[in-house]
Each structure stands twice: as structure tokens, then as C-alpha cells.
Coordinates of C-alpha atoms and ligand atoms in Angstrom, one line a residue:
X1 CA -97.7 -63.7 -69.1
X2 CA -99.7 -67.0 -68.0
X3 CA -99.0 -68.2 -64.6
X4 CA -99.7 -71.7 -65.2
X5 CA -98.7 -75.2 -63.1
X6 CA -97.9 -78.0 -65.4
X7 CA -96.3 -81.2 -64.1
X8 CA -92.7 -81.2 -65.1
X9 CA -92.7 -85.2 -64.8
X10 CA -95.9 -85.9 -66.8
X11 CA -95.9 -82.8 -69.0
X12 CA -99.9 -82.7 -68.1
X13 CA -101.2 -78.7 -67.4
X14 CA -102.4 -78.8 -63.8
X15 CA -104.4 -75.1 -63.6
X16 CA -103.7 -71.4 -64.9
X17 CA -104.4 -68.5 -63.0
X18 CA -105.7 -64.8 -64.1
X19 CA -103.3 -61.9 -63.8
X20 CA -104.0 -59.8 -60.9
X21 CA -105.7 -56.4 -62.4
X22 CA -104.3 -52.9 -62.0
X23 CA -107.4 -51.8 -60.2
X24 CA -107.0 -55.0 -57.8
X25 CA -103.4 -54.2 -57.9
X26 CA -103.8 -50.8 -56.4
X27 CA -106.4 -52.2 -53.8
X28 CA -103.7 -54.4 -52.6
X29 CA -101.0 -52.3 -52.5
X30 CA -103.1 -50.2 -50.4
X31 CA -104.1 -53.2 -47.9
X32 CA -100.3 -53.2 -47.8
X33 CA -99.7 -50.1 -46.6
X34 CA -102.3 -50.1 -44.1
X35 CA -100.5 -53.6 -42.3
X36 CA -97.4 -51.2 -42.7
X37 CA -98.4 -48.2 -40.7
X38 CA -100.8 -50.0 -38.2
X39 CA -97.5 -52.4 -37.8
X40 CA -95.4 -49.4 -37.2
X41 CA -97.6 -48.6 -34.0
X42 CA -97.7 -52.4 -32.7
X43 CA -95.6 -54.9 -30.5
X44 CA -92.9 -57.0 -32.3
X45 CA -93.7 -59.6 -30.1
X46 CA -97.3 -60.0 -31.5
X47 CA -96.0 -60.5 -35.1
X48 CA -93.3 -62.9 -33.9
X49 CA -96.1 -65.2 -32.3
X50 CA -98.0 -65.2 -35.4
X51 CA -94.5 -66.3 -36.8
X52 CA -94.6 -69.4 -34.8
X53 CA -98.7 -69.8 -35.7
X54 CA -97.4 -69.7 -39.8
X55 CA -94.4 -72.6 -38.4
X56 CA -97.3 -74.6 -36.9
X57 CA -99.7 -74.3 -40.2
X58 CA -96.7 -75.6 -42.4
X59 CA -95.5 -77.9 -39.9
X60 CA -98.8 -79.8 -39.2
X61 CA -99.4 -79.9 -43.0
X62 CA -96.4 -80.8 -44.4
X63 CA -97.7 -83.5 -46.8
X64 CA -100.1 -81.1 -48.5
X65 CA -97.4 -78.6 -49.4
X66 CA -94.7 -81.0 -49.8
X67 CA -97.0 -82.7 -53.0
X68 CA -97.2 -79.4 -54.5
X69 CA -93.8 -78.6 -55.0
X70 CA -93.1 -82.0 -56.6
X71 CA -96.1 -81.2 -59.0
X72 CA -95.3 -77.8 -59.8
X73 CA -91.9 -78.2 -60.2
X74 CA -90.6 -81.8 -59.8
X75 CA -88.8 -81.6 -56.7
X76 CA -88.5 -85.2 -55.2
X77 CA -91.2 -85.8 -52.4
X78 CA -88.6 -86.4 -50.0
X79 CA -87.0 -83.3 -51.3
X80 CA -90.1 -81.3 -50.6
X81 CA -90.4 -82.7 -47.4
X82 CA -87.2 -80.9 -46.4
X83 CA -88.0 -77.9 -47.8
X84 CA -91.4 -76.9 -46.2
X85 CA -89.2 -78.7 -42.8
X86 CA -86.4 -75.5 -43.7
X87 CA -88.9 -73.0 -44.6
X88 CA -90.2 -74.1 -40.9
X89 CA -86.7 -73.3 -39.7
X90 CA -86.5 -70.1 -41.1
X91 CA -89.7 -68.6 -39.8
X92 CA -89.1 -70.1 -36.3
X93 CA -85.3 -68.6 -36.0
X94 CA -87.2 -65.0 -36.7
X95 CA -90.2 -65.8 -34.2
X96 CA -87.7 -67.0 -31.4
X97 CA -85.0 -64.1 -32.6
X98 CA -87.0 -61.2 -33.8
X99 CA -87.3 -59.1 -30.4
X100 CA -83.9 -59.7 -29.7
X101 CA -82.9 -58.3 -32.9
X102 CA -84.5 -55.3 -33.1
X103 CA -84.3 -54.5 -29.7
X104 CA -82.8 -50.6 -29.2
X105 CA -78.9 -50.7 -29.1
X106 CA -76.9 -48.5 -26.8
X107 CA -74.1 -46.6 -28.1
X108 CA -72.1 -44.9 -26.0
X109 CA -68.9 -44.6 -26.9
X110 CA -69.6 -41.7 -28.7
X111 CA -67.2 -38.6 -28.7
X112 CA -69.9 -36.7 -28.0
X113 CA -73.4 -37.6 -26.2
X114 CA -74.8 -40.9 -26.3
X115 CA -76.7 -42.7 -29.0
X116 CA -79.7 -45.5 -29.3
X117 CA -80.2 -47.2 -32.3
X118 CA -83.7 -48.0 -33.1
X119 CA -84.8 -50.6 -35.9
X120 CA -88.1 -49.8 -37.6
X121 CA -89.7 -51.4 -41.0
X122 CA -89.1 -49.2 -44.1
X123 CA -92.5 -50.1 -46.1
X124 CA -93.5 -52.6 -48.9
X125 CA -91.2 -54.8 -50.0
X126 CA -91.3 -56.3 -53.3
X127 CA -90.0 -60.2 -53.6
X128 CA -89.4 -61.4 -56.8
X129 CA -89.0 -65.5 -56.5
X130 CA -87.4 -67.9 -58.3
X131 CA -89.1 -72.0 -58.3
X132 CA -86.2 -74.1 -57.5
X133 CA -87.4 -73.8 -53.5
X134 CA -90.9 -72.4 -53.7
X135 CA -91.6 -71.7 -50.2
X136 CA -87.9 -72.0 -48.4
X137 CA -87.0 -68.5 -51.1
X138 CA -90.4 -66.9 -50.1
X139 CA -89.5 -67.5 -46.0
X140 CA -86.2 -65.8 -46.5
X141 CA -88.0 -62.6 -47.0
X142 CA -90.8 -62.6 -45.5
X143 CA -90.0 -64.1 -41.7
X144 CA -87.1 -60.8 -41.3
X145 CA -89.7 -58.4 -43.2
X146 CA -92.8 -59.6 -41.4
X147 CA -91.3 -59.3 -37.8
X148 CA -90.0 -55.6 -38.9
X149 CA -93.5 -54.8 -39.9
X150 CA -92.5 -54.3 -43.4
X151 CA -95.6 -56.3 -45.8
X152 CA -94.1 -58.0 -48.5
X153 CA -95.4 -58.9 -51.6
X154 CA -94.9 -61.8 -53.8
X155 CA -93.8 -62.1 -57.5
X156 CA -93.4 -65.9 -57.7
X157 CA -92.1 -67.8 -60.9
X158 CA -94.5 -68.2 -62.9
X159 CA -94.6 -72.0 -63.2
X160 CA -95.1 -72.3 -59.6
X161 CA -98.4 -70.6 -59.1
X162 CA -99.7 -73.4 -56.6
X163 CA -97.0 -73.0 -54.5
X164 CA -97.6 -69.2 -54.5
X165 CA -100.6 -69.4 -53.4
X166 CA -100.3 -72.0 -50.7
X167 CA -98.1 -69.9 -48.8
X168 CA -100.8 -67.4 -49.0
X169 CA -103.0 -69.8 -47.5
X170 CA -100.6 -70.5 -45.0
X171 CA -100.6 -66.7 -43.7
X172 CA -104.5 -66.7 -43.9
X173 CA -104.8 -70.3 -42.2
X174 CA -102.0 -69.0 -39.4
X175 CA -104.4 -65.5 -39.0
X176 CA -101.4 -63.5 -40.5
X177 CA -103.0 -59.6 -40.5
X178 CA -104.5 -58.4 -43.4
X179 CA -101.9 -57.2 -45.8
X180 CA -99.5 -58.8 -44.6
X181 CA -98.0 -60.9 -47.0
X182 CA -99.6 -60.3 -50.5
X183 CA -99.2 -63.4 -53.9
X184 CA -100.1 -61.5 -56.8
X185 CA -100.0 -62.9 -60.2
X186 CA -98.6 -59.8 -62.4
X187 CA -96.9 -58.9 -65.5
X188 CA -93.2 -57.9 -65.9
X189 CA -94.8 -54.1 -66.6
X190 CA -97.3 -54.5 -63.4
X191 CA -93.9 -55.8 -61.6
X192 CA -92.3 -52.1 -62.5
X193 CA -95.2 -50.1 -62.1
X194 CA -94.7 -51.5 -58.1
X195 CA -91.4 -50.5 -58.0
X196 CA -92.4 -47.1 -59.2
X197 CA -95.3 -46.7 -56.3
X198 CA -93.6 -44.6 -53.0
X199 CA -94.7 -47.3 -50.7
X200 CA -92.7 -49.7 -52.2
X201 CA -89.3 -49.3 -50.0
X202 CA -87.4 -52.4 -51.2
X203 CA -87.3 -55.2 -53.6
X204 CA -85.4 -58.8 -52.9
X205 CA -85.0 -60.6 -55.9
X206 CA -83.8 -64.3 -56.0
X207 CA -83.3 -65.1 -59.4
X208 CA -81.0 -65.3 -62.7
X209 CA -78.7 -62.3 -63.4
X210 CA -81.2 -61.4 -66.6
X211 CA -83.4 -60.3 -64.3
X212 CA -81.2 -59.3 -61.4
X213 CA -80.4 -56.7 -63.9
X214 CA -83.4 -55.9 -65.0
X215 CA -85.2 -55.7 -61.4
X216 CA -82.0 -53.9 -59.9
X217 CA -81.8 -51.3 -62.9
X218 CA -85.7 -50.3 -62.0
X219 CA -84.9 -50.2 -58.4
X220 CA -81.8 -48.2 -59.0
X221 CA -84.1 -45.8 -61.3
X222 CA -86.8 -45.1 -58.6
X223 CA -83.7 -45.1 -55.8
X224 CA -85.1 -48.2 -54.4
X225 CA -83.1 -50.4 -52.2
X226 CA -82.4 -53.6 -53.5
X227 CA -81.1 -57.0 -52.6
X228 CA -79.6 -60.2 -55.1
X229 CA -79.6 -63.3 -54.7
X230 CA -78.2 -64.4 -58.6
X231 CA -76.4 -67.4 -59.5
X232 CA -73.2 -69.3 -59.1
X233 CA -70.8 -71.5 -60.4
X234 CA -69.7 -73.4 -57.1
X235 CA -66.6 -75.4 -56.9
X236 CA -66.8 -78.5 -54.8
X237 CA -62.8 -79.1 -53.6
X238 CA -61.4 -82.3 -53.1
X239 CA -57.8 -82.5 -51.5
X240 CA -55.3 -85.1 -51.8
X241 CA -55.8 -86.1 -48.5
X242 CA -59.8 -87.3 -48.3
X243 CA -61.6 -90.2 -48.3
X244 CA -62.3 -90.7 -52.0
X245 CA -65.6 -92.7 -51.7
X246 CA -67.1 -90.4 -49.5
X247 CA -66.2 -86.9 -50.5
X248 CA -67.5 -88.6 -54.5
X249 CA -70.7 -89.5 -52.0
X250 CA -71.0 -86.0 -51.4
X251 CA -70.0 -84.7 -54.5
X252 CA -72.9 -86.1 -56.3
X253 CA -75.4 -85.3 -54.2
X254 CA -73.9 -81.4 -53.9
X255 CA -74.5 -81.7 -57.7
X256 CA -78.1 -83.5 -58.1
X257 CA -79.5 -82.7 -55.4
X258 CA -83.0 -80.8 -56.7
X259 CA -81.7 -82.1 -60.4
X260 CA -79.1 -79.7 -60.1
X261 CA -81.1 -77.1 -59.8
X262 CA -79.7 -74.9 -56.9
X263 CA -77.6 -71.9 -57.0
X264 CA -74.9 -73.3 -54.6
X265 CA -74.9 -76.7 -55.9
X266 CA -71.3 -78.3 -56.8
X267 CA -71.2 -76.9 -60.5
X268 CA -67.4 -77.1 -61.0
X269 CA -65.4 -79.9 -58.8
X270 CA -61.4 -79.2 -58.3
X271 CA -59.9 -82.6 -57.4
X272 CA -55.8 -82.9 -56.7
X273 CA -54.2 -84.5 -59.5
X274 CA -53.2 -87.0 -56.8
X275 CA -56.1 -88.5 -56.3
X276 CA -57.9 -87.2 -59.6
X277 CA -58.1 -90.9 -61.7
X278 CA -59.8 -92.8 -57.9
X279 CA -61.9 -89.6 -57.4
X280 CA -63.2 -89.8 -61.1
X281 CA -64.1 -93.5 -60.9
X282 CA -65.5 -93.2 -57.4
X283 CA -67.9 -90.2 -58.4
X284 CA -69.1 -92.4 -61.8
X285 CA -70.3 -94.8 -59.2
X286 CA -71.9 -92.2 -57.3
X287 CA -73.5 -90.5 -60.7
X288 CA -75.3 -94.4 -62.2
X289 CA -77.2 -94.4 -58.7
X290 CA -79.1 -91.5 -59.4
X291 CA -82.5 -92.3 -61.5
X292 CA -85.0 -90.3 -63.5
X293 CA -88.2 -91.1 -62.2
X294 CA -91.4 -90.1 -61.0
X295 CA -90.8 -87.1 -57.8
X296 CA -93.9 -88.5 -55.9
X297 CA -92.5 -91.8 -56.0
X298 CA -90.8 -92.6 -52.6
X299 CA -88.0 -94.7 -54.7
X300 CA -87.0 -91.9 -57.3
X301 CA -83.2 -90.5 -56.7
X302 CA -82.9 -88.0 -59.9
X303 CA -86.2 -85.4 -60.4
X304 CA -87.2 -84.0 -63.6
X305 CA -85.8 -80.6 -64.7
X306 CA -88.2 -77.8 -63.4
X307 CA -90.3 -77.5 -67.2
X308 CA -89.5 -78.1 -70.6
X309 CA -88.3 -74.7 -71.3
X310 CA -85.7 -75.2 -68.8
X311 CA -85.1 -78.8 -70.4
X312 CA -84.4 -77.1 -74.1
X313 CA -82.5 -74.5 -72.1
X314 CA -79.8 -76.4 -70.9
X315 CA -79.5 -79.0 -73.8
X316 CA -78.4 -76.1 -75.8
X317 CA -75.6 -74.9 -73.4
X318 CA -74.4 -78.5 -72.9
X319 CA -74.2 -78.8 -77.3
X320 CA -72.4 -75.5 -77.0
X321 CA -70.1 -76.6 -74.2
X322 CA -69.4 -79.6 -76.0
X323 CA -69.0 -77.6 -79.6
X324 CA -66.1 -75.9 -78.0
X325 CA -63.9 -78.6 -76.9
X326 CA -65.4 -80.1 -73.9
X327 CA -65.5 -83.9 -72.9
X328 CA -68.0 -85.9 -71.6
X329 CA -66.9 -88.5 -69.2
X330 CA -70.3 -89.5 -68.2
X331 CA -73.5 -89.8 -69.6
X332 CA -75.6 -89.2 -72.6
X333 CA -75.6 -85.9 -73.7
X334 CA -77.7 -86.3 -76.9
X335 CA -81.9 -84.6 -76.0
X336 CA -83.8 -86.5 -73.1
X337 CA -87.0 -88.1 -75.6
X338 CA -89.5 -88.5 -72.7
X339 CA -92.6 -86.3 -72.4
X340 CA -91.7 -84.7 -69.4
X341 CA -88.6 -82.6 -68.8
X342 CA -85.8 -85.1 -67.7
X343 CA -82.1 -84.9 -68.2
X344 CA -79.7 -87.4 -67.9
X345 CA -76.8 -86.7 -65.7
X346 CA -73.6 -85.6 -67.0
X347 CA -69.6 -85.0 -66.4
X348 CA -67.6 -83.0 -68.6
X349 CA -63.7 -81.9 -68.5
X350 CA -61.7 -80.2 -70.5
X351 CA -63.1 -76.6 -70.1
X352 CA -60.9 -73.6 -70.8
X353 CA -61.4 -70.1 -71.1
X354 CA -61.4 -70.3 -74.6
X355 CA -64.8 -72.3 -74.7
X356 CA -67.4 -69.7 -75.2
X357 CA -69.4 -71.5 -72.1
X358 CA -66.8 -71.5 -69.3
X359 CA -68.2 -68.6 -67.2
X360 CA -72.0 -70.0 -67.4
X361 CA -74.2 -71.4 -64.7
X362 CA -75.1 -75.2 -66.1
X363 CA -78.5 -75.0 -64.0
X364 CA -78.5 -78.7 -64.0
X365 CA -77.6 -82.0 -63.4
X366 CA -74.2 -81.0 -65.3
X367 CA -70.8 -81.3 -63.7
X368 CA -68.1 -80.0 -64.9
X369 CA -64.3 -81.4 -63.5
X370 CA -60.6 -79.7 -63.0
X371 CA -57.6 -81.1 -62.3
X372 CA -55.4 -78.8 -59.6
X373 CA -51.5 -79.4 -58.9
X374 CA -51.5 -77.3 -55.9
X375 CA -53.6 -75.6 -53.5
X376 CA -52.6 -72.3 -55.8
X377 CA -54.3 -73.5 -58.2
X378 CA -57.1 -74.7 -56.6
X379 CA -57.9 -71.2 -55.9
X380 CA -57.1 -69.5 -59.3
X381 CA -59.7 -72.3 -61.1
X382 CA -62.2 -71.2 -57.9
X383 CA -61.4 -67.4 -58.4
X384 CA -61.4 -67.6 -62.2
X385 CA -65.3 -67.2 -62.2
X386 CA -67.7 -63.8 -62.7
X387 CA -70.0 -65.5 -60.3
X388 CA -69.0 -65.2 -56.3
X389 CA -72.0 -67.7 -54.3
X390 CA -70.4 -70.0 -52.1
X391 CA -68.0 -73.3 -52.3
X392 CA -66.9 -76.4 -50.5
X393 CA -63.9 -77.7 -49.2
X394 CA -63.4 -81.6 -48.8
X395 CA -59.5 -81.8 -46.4
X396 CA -59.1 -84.2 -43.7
X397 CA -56.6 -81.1 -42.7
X398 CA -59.6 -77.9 -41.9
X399 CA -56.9 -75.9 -40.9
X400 CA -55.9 -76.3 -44.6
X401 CA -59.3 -76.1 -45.6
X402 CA -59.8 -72.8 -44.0
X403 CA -56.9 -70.9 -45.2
X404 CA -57.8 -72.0 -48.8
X405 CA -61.6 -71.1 -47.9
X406 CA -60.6 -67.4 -47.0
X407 CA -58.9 -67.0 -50.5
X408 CA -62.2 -68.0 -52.2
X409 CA -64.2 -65.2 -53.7
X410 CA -67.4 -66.1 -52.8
X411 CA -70.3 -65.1 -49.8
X412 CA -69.6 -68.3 -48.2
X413 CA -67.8 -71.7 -48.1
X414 CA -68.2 -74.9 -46.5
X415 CA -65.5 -77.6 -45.1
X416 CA -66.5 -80.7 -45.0
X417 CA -70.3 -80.5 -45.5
X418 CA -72.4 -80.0 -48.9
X419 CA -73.4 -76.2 -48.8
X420 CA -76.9 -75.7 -47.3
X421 CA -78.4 -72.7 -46.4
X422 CA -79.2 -72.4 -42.4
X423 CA -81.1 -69.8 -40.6
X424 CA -78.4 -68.5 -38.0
X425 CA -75.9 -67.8 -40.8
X426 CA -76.2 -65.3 -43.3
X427 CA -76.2 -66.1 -47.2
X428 CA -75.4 -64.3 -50.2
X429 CA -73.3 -63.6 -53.0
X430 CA -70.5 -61.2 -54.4
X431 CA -69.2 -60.3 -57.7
X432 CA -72.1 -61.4 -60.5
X433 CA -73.4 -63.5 -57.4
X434 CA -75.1 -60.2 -56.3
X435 CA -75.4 -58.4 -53.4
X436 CA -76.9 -57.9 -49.7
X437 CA -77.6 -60.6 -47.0
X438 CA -80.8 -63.2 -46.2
X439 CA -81.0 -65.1 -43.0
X440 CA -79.4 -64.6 -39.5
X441 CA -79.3 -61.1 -37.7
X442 CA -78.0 -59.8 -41.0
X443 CA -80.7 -60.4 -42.9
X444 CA -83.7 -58.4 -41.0
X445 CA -81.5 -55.6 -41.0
X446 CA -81.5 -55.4 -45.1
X447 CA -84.9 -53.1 -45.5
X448 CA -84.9 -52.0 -42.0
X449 CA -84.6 -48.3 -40.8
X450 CA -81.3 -48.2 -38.6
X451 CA -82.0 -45.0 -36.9
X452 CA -79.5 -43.7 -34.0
X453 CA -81.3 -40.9 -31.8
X454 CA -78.6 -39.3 -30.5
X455 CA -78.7 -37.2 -27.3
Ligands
NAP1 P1 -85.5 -66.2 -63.4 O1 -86.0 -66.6 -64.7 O2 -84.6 -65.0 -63.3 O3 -86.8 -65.9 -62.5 C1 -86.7 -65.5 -61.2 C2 -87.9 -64.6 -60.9 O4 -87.8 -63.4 -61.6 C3 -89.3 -65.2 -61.4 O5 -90.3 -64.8 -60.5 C4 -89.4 -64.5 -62.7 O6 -90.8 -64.4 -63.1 C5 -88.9 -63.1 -62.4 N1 -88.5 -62.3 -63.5 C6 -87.7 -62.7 -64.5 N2 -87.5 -61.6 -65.3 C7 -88.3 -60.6 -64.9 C8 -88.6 -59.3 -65.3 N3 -88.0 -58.8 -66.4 N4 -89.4 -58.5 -64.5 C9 -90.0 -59.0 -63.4 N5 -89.8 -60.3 -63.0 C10 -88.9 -61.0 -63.7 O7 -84.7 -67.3 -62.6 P2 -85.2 -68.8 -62.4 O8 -84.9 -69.5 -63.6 O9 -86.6 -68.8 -61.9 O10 -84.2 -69.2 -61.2 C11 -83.0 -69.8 -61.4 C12 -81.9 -68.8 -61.1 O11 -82.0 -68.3 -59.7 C13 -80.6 -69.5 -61.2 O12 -79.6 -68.6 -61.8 C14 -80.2 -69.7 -59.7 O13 -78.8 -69.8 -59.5 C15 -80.8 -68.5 -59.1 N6 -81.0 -68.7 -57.6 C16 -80.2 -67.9 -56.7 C17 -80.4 -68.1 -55.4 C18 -79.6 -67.4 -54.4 O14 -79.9 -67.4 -53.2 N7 -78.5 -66.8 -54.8 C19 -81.3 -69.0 -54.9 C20 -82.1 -69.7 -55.8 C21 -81.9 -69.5 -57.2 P3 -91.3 -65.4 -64.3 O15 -91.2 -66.8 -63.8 O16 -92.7 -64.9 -64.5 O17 -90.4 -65.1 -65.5

């Protein structure tokens, strides 16, 4: 496996990198272990002020990481920009929450004795990281993990090996310990043969459900614990009752956005048959503003897909979505013939469960729309779905919003707002979505010890 960068946009090869060896494997793991035990023994505190330290490195130098993301895997500057600005979030929600979290509980209502509950690291943890946010998927691990004193190490996508190791830089730059936080550039085997080792306590993968599967089965095997964060096939809800230009506003954003490259971007929109023929023509408006064009460029509204692979990927899933009966009501669905890896925006309807393609994650700028006649209905097209992420809800009514929102089958749902991730709320899927928690109070506790001494 080459880990190599090559400019989605220009198609030009940027740098390969070696694979890490299994003798410098081994060194590392050990390094690992040695933050994890010396960890054990210090002062949350001290870990949660180099958080802020890593916050301050990104922060001050967001224009140098920003630029790599856009290189490595066409996110749009401005894009990029927000990410390194949330992956800032995140480690400064774990540095200014981190004691309080794992501060001792009481428990006393006990039937018999009393109880504290203590929260301790559990060893290495293994994060296996997908490119569509490079540093914002990394943070998500490591802030909770770190502040335990569990090391982590990286697995990063392979087409993103700058951005791997510019977060390693970051640590270094920031004085992170020794051990730490680990990049390594390994194979698929290398990536078992870490499961395997004892010291390896947990795996988080981010990442499709091939190798959820795959990761989770070799976890399961060595009686690892695991966390998934898989796909989704949102659905973006528009009610009768909404302001049709601005939920459409919205709409196309919650689907381009990263050139539809996000798990919980709007991948199926459910509009009310009322309002169904002004909400199509007010989202074709909102779909011709978006641009292919170069990411660094200030002006550019649609980025490139993340590599050509993922180009040829998802031109054959739209020719078999259209092969079994769908329509497109936007766009030009015939192959993107620039160099680099664009895709032209797209709107399909009339997908059933017949069409071989109607459970699928479209992991691009491809939109699917439903007509609903009730607000039934708007949940049985949201429930009929293997995948469980999240969802939004556009209602001028939020009570009617939230009642719908508790029937949806997903980790979590928005009213109102595109779906974001956020540090003080927790995010993660169910059903084919996967399973366990990042961010908030919920998150650190994923590969933590929760130990009651009882007296
Ligand atoms: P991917 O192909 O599954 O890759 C994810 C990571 O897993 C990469 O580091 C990849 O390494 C590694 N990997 C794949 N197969 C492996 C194996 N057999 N052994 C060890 N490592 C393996 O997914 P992707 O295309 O990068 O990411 C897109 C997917 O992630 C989408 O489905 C998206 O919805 C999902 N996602 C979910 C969330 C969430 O929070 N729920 C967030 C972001 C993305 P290589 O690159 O070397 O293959």
C-alpha cells in the first residue's frame, strides 16, 4: 500500500511516503506504552494544558494546515479554514473539560456501602481515519484519549499522508510527550498485527462499513473494544410550512458542502407534496450556484471529489442508479472529462426499493428527492434505511419537528440547522451507522476504565 498525496484538483502526485517497518513498528508501539504507564502515574491537569498548547499550534498556524487539506484532498480553502478552526474546538472542550470529567464520582445510594467511581486510561488505542476531515476525525480521538492518558495511534487514509503527518507535527511543535500520539504509515496486515498486540486496548474507526467490518471483526477476534463511526444516508426534511428559498439555501449546502463528501450530509431530502414543485425549483437555483473550481481559489463554491478513484467510484453507482429507474432532474450525469477528479452536481427522484442502489451511501455531490403526504410518511422514507447517522428537520412548528425527530432512527437529528458535529454534544450512529459515541462527556468515556471501588 502506497501512502501517497496527489492533488485531487490538478491530478499532479505531490510526495509518497515509506511504510513504517515492523521493527520500527514495534519500537513505536513500545514508546506508546511507555506514555501509557508513565501517564497512568501523572496529573490530568498537565495533559489538559498541553491540550490547549496543541489548540494554540493549530490555531496560530491555521493557513499552513488549512492548504494541505485542500491539496491532499480538495477540500475548499475556506472549508479547511473551518476545519483546523473545529478541530481547535474539539481539543479545547477536552482541555477546559477533561478534569471535570474524569474527576472520582460518589455513589452512595448504594444498598450496601458506598461507592467511588474512578476513570483511568485503558492503553493504546488504535484510530483508523477516514480523509473527508483530516485533522477534525483525528481530534475526535485523540483530545478524550490523550487527556485519559490512553496514546493513540494513527492509521490515516492513505491519500492524506500530509495531513497525517502535520498533526504529528502539531503534537511535537505543542511539546506533546513522547508517545503520545503516534502517525504511522502501515499496511492493512501491519494494521491487524496492532490489534493483535495486548497493549492495544481499543480501536476507533471512522470509515466505510467495508472496513468497519473488517476492523471490528479483528477487534471482536482479539476481544478488543471497538467504536464506528460508518456511513449514512441522511434525510434533510422539508415541511409544508417553511420558507421555501431558505430551507432549498440550506438544503444545498447540507448536500455540497465538502463535495458531498460527509457522512451526515443531506443524502435523501423528504419535501411535503405541498410545497414539493416551489421546493424543487427553489433548490435547482440553489444547485447552478455551486462551481467546480480550483479549492485554493478564494472564489470556488464546488471542490473536487477527494481522488480519482473516488471519482470512478461514484460515476458507477450514479449509472447504476440511473439503470434502475431513477431520474435526473438536475445535472449532467454522463463522466466528469477533466484531469482532476470533479463531479458535476446532481438530483435524482424516483428511487424505490426495487432499484438495486436504494440503500447506498452516494458519497457525493448526489441528491436524491421524495415526495411525503404526511408526516407518517416522512418517517417511514427516513426509517426505510440500513444506515442510522443523523437527519434534519426544516418546520417553522419545532414542536412538530421534535416529535417527528424522536421517531427517526438515527444517533442524532437537527431542526432547523444543517447537521454539524459540535464538541459538547455527542455523535454517532445506530443500525449499519455503527456504534459507540465521540465528543462531549460521552466520548472520553468510550476506552476509559470506569472502575467503582466500593467500601
Ligand atoms: P474507508 O475506505 O473505509 O477508509 C477509512 C479508513 O479505513 C482509511 O484509513 C483506510 O485506509 C482504512 N481501511 C480501509 N480498509 C481497511 C482494512 N481492511 N484494514 C485496515 N484499514 C482499512 O473510508 P473512506 O472512503 O476513507 O471514508 C468515507 C466513509 O467514511 C464514508 O462512508 C463516510 O460516510 C464515512 N465517515 C463516517 C463518519 C462518521 O463519523 N460516522 C465521518 C466521516 C466519514 P486506506 O486509505 O489505506 O484504505
Amino acid at each position: 500500500m502506497s501512502y501517497t498525496a496527489v492533488n485531487p484538483y490538478t491530478g499532479q502526485k505531490i510526495r509518497s511516503f515509506e511504510n513504517v517497518t515492523d521493527q520500527q513498528l514495534e519500537m513505536l508501539l513500545d514508546q506508546a506504552q511507555d506514555f501509557y504507564e508513565k501517564a497512568q502515574r501523572r496529573s490530568v491537569e498537565e495533559r489538559t494544558e498541553f491540550l490547549n498548547e496543541f489548540a494554540d499550534e493549530f490555531e496560530n498556524n491555521t493557513e499552513k494546515y488549512a492548504r494541505i487539506l485542500s491539496t491532499n484532498m480538495g477540500k475548499l480553502i475556506s472549508e479547511a479554514r473551518q476545519e483546523v478552526a473545529k478541530t481547535v474546538s474539539f481539543a479545547r472542550y477536552y482541555a477546559k473539560n477533561g478534569v471535570r470529567l474524569l474527576k472520582p464520582q460518589p455513589y452512595n445510594d448504594l444498598s450496601s456501602g458506598q461507592a467511588q467511581v474512578e476513570f483511568s486510561g485503558i492503553g493504546i488505542v488504535l484510530a483508523v481515519e477516514p480523509w473527508n476531515f483530516p485533522y477534525a476525525q483525528v481530534m475526535r480521538v485523540f483530545a478524550p484519549n490523550f487527556v485519559l492518558g490512553d496514546p493513540v495511534i494513527l492509521k490515516h487514509a492513505s491519500i492524506v499522508p500530509e495531513a497525517a503527518l502535520a498533526f504529528q507535527e502539531a503534537c511535537d511543535n505543542a511539546g506533546l510527550p513522547l508517545g503520545a500520539f503516534t502517525n504511522i504509515f502501515a499496511s492493512y496486515d501491519q494494521i491487524d498485527h496492532i490489534i493483535e498486540d495486548p497493549r492495544v486496548q481499543g480501536v476507533a474507526l471512522t470509515g466505510s462499513e467495508g472496513a468497519g467490518r473488517k476492523i471490528a471483526a479483528s477487534a471482536g477476534k482479539n476481544l478488543t473494544k471497538s467504536t464506528l463511526e460508518l456511513g449514512g444516508t441522511d434525510v434533510f426534511v422539508v415541511l409544508d410550512d417553511v420558507d421555501v428559498g431558505a430551507a432549498a439555501k440550506d438544503a444545498a449546502k447540507a448536500r455540497l458542502t465538502n463535495a458531498g463528501q460527509v457522512c451526515t450530509a443531506a443524502k435523501r431530502y423528504i419535501v411535503s407534496a405541498e410545497i414539493y414543485p416551489d421546493f424543487l425549483a427553489a433548490l435547482r437555483d440553489e444547485f447552478v450556484k455551486y462551481h467546480l473550481g480550483d479549492p485554493l481559489d478564494e472564489k470556488t463554491t464546488l471542490a473536487p471529489l477527494s481522488s480519482k478513484s473516488a471519482q470512478k467510484q461514484l460515476q458507477e453507482q450514479v449509472e447504476k442508479v440511473i439503470a434502475g429507474g431513477a431520474k435526473v432532474l438536475f445535472g449532467d450525469p454522463t463522466p466528469n472529462k477533466g484531469k482532476g477528479a470533479g463531479f458535476s452536481p446532481l438530483i435524482l427522484s424516483g428511487m424505490d426499493e426495487s432499484n438495486l442502489m436504494y440503500e447506498e451511501e452516494l458519497f457525493g455531490p448526489v441528491a436524491q428527492i421524495y415526495q411525503a403526504h404526511s408526516d407518517n410518511e416522512v418517517v417511514k422514507i427516513a426509517n426505510n434505511s440500513r444506515h442510522g447517522l443523523g437527519g434534519a428537520i426544516y418546520t417553522k412548528d419545532v414542536e412538530r419537528g421534535k416529535k417527528i425527530a424522536s421517531r427517526i432512527e438515527t444517533g442524532q437529528v437537527t431542526i432547523n440547522q444543517i447537521l454539524s458535529s459540535q464538541s459538547e454534544v455527542p455523535f454517532g450512529g445506530v443500525k449499519d451507522s455503527g456504534y459507540g459515541r465521540e465528543l462531549s462527556d460521552w466520548g472520553i468515556y468510550e476506552f476509559a476504565n470506569i472502575k467503582p471501588v466500593i467500601y
